[in-house]
PDB file of C-alpha atoms in Angstrom:
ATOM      1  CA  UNK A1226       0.000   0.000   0.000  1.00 44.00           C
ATOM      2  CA  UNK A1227       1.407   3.250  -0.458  1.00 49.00           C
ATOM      3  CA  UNK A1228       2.009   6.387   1.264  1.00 57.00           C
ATOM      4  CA  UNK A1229      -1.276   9.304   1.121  1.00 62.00           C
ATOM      5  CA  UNK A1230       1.525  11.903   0.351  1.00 69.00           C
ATOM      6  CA  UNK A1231       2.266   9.571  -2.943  1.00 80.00           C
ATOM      7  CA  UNK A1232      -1.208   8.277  -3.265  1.00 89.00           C
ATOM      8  CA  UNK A1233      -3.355   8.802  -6.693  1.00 93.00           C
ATOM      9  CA  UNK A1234      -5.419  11.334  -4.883  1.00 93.00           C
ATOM     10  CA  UNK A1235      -2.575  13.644  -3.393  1.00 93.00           C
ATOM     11  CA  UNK A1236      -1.270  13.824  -6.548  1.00 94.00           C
ATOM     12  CA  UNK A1237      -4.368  14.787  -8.380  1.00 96.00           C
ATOM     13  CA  UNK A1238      -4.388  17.568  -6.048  1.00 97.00           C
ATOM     14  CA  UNK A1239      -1.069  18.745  -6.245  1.00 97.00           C
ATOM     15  CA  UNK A1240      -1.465  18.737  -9.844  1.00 97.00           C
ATOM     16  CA  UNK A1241      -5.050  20.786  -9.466  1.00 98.00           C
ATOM     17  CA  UNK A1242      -3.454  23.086  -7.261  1.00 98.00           C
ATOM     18  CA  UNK A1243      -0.736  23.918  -9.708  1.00 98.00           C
ATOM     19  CA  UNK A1244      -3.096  24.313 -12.510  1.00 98.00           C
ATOM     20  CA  UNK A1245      -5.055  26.600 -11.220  1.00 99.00           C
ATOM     21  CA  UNK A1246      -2.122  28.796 -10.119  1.00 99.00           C
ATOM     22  CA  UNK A1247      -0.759  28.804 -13.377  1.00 99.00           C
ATOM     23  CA  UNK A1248      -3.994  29.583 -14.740  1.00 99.00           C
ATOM     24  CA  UNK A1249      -4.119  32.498 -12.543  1.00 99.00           C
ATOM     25  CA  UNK A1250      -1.051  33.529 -13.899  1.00 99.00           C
ATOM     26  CA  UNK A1251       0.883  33.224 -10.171  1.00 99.00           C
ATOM     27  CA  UNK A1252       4.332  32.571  -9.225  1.00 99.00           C
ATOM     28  CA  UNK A1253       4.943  30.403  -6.073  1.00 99.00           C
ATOM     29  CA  UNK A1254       5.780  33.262  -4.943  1.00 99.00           C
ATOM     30  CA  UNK A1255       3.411  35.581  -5.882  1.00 99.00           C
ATOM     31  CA  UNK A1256       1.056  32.711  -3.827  1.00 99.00           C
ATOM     32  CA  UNK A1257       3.674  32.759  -0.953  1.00 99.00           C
ATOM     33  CA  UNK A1258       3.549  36.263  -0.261  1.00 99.00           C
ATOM     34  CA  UNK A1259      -0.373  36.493  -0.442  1.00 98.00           C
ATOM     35  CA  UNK A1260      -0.530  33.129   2.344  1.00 98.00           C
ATOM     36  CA  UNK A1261       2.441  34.991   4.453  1.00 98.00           C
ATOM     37  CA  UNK A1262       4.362  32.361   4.186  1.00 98.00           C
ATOM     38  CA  UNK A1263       7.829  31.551   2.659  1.00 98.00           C
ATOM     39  CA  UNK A1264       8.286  30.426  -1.059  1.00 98.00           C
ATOM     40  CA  UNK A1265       9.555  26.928   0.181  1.00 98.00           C
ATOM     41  CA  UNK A1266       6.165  26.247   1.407  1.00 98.00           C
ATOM     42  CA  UNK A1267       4.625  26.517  -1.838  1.00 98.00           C
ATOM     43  CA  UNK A1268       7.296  24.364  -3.098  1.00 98.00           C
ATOM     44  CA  UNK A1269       6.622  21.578  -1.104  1.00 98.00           C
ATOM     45  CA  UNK A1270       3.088  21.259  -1.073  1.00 97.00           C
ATOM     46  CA  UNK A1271       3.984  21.651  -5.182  1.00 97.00           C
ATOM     47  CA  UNK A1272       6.591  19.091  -5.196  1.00 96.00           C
ATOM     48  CA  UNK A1273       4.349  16.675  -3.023  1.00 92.00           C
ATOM     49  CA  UNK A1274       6.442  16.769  -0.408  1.00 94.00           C
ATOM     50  CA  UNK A1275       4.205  17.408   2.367  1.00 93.00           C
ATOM     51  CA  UNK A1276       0.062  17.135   2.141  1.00 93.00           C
ATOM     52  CA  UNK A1277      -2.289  19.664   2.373  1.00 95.00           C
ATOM     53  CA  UNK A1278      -4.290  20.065   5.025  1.00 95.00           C
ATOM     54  CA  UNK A1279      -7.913  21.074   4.627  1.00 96.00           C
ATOM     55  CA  UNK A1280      -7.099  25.054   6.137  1.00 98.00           C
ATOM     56  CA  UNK A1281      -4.214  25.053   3.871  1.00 98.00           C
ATOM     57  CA  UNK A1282      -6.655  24.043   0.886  1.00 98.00           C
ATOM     58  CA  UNK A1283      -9.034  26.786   1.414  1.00 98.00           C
ATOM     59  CA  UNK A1284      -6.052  29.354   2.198  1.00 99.00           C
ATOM     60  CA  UNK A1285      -4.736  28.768  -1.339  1.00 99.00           C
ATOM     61  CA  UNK A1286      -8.903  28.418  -3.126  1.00 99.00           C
ATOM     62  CA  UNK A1287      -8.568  32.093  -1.296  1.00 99.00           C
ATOM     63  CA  UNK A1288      -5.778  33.702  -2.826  1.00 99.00           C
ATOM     64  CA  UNK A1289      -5.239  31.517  -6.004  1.00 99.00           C
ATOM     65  CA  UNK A1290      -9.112  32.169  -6.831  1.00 98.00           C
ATOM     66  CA  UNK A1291     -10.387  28.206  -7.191  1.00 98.00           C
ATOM     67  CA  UNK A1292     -13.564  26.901  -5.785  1.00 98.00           C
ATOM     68  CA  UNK A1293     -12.584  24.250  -2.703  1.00 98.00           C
ATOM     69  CA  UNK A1294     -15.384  21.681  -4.009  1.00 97.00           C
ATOM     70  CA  UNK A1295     -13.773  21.943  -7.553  1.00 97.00           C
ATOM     71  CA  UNK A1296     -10.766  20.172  -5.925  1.00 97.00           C
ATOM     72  CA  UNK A1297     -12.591  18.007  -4.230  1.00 96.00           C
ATOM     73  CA  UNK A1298     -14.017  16.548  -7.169  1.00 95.00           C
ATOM     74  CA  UNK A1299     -10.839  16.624  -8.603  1.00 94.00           C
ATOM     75  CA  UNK A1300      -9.697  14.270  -5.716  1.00 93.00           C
ATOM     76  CA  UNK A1301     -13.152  12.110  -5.853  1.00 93.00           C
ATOM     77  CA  UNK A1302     -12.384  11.504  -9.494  1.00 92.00           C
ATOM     78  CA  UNK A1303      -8.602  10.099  -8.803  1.00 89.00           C
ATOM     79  CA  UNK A1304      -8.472   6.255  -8.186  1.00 81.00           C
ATOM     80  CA  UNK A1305      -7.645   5.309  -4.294  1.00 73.00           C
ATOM     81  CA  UNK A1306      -4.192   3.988  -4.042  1.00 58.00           C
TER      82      UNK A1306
END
């Protein structure tokens, strides 16, 4: 079984998250500055390094400009691991 921070679902996040940031036409850390947080931060959660927690998830929907159930879906539609 593998890890949640490598499963099917974290990465269909991750790779939502980074869409939509792009989409908004962010940097990391354009999005780092906005969260008050350092650029490495971003990175990580990016890199799938560390998860995102559900606070974290609807501090970046707030300053990336996503909809929080969009991502869930997103995750819903990713097989389990």
């Amino acid at each position: 079984m593998s890890t949640t921070i490598r499963s099917p679902r974290q990465k269909a996040l991750v790779a939502f998250i980074v869409e939509k940031r792009k989409a908004a036409g962010l940097t990391q850390a354009d999005v780092a500055k906005r969260l008050k947080r350092y650029q490495s931060f971003v990175a990580t959660l990016e890199s799938g390094q560390r998860r995102v927690d559900v606070i974290e998830l609807m501090d970046l929907a707030d300053v990336i400009g996503f909809d929080v159930r969009e991502a869930i879906q997103r995750i819903l539609s990713a097989k389990r691991a």
